[in-house]
CSV table of C-alpha atoms in Angstrom, one decimal:
chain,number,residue,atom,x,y,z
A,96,UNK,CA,8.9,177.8,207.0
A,97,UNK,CA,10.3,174.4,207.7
A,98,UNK,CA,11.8,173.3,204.0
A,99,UNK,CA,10.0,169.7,204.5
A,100,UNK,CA,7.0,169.3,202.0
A,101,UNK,CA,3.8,168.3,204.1
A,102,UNK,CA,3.8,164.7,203.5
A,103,UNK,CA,7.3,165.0,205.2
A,104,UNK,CA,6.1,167.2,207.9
A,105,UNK,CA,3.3,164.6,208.6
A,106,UNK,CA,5.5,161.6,208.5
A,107,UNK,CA,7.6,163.9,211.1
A,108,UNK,CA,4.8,164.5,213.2
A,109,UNK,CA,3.9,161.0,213.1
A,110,UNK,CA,7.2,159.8,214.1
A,111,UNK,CA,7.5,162.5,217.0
A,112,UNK,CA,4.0,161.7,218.0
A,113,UNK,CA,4.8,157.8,219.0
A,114,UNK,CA,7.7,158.9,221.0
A,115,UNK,CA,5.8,162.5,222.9
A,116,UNK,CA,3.0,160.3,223.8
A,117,UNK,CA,-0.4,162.6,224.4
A,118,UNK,CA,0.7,166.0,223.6
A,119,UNK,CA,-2.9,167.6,223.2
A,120,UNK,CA,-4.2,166.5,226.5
A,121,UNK,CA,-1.0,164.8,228.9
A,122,UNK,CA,-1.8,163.0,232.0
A,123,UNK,CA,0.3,165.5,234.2
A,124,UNK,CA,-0.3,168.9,234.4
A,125,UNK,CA,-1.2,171.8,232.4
A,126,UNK,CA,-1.8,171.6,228.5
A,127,UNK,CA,0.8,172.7,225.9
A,128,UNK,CA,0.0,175.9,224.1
A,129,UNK,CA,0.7,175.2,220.8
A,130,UNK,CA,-0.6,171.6,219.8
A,131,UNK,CA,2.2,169.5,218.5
A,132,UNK,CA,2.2,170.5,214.3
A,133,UNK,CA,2.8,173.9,215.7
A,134,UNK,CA,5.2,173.4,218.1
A,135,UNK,CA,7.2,170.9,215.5
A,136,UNK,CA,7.3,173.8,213.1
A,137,UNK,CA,7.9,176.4,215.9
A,138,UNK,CA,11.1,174.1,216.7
A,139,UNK,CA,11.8,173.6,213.1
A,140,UNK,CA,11.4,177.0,211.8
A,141,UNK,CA,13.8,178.0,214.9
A,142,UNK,CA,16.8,175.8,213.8
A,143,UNK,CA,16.5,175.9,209.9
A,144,UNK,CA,16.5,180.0,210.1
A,145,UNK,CA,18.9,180.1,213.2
A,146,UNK,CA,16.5,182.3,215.6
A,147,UNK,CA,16.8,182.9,219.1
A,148,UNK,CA,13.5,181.9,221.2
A,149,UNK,CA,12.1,185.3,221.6
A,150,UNK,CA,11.8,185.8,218.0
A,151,UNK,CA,10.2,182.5,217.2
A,152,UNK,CA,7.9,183.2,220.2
A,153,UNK,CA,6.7,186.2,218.5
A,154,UNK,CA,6.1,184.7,215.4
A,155,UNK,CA,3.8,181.7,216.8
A,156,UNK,CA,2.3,184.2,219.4
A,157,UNK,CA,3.5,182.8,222.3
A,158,UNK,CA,6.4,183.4,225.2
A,159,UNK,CA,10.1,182.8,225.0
A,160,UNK,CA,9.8,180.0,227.5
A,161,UNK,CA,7.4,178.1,226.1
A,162,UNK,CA,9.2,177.8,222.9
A,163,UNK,CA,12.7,176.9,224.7
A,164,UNK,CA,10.8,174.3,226.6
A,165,UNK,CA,9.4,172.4,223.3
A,166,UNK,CA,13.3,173.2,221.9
A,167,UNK,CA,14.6,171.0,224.7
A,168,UNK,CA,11.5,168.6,224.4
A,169,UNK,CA,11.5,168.3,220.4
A,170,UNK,CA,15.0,169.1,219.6
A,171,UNK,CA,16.8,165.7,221.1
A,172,UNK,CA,14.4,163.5,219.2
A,173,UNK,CA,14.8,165.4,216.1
A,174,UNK,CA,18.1,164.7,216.2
């Protein structure tokens, strides 16, 4: 889905993790609905096939906004 083997995905996720903080339970607020592998692959999957947000959404089984919220989360420190 994402074209990165899984130790590249986990050195990903470890990389994003140190700069997200505590994405499974945060401080503030609500918790996420996807846990962070899924929402890194969500985002991933989204830019490597060029989908829009609803169709990701339905994919992961979630809405359209929660997936363009973790786009404008994830996507900037992807970058």
């Amino acid at each position: 889905m994402t074209g990165l083997t899984s130790g590249q995905l986990a050195e990903l996720l470890g990389r994003v993790r140190e700069v997200v903080g505590p994405w499974e339970d945060p401080p503030v607020g609500r918790p996420h609905v996807l846990c962070l592998h899924d929402a890194l692959v969500a985002v991933l999957f989204g830019l490597r096939h060029n989908l829009s947000d609803d169709v990701v959404a339905e994919v992961f089984g979630c809405s359209q906004a929660t997936i363009t919220r973790y786009h404008q989360v994830l996507h900037p420190i992807l970058r």
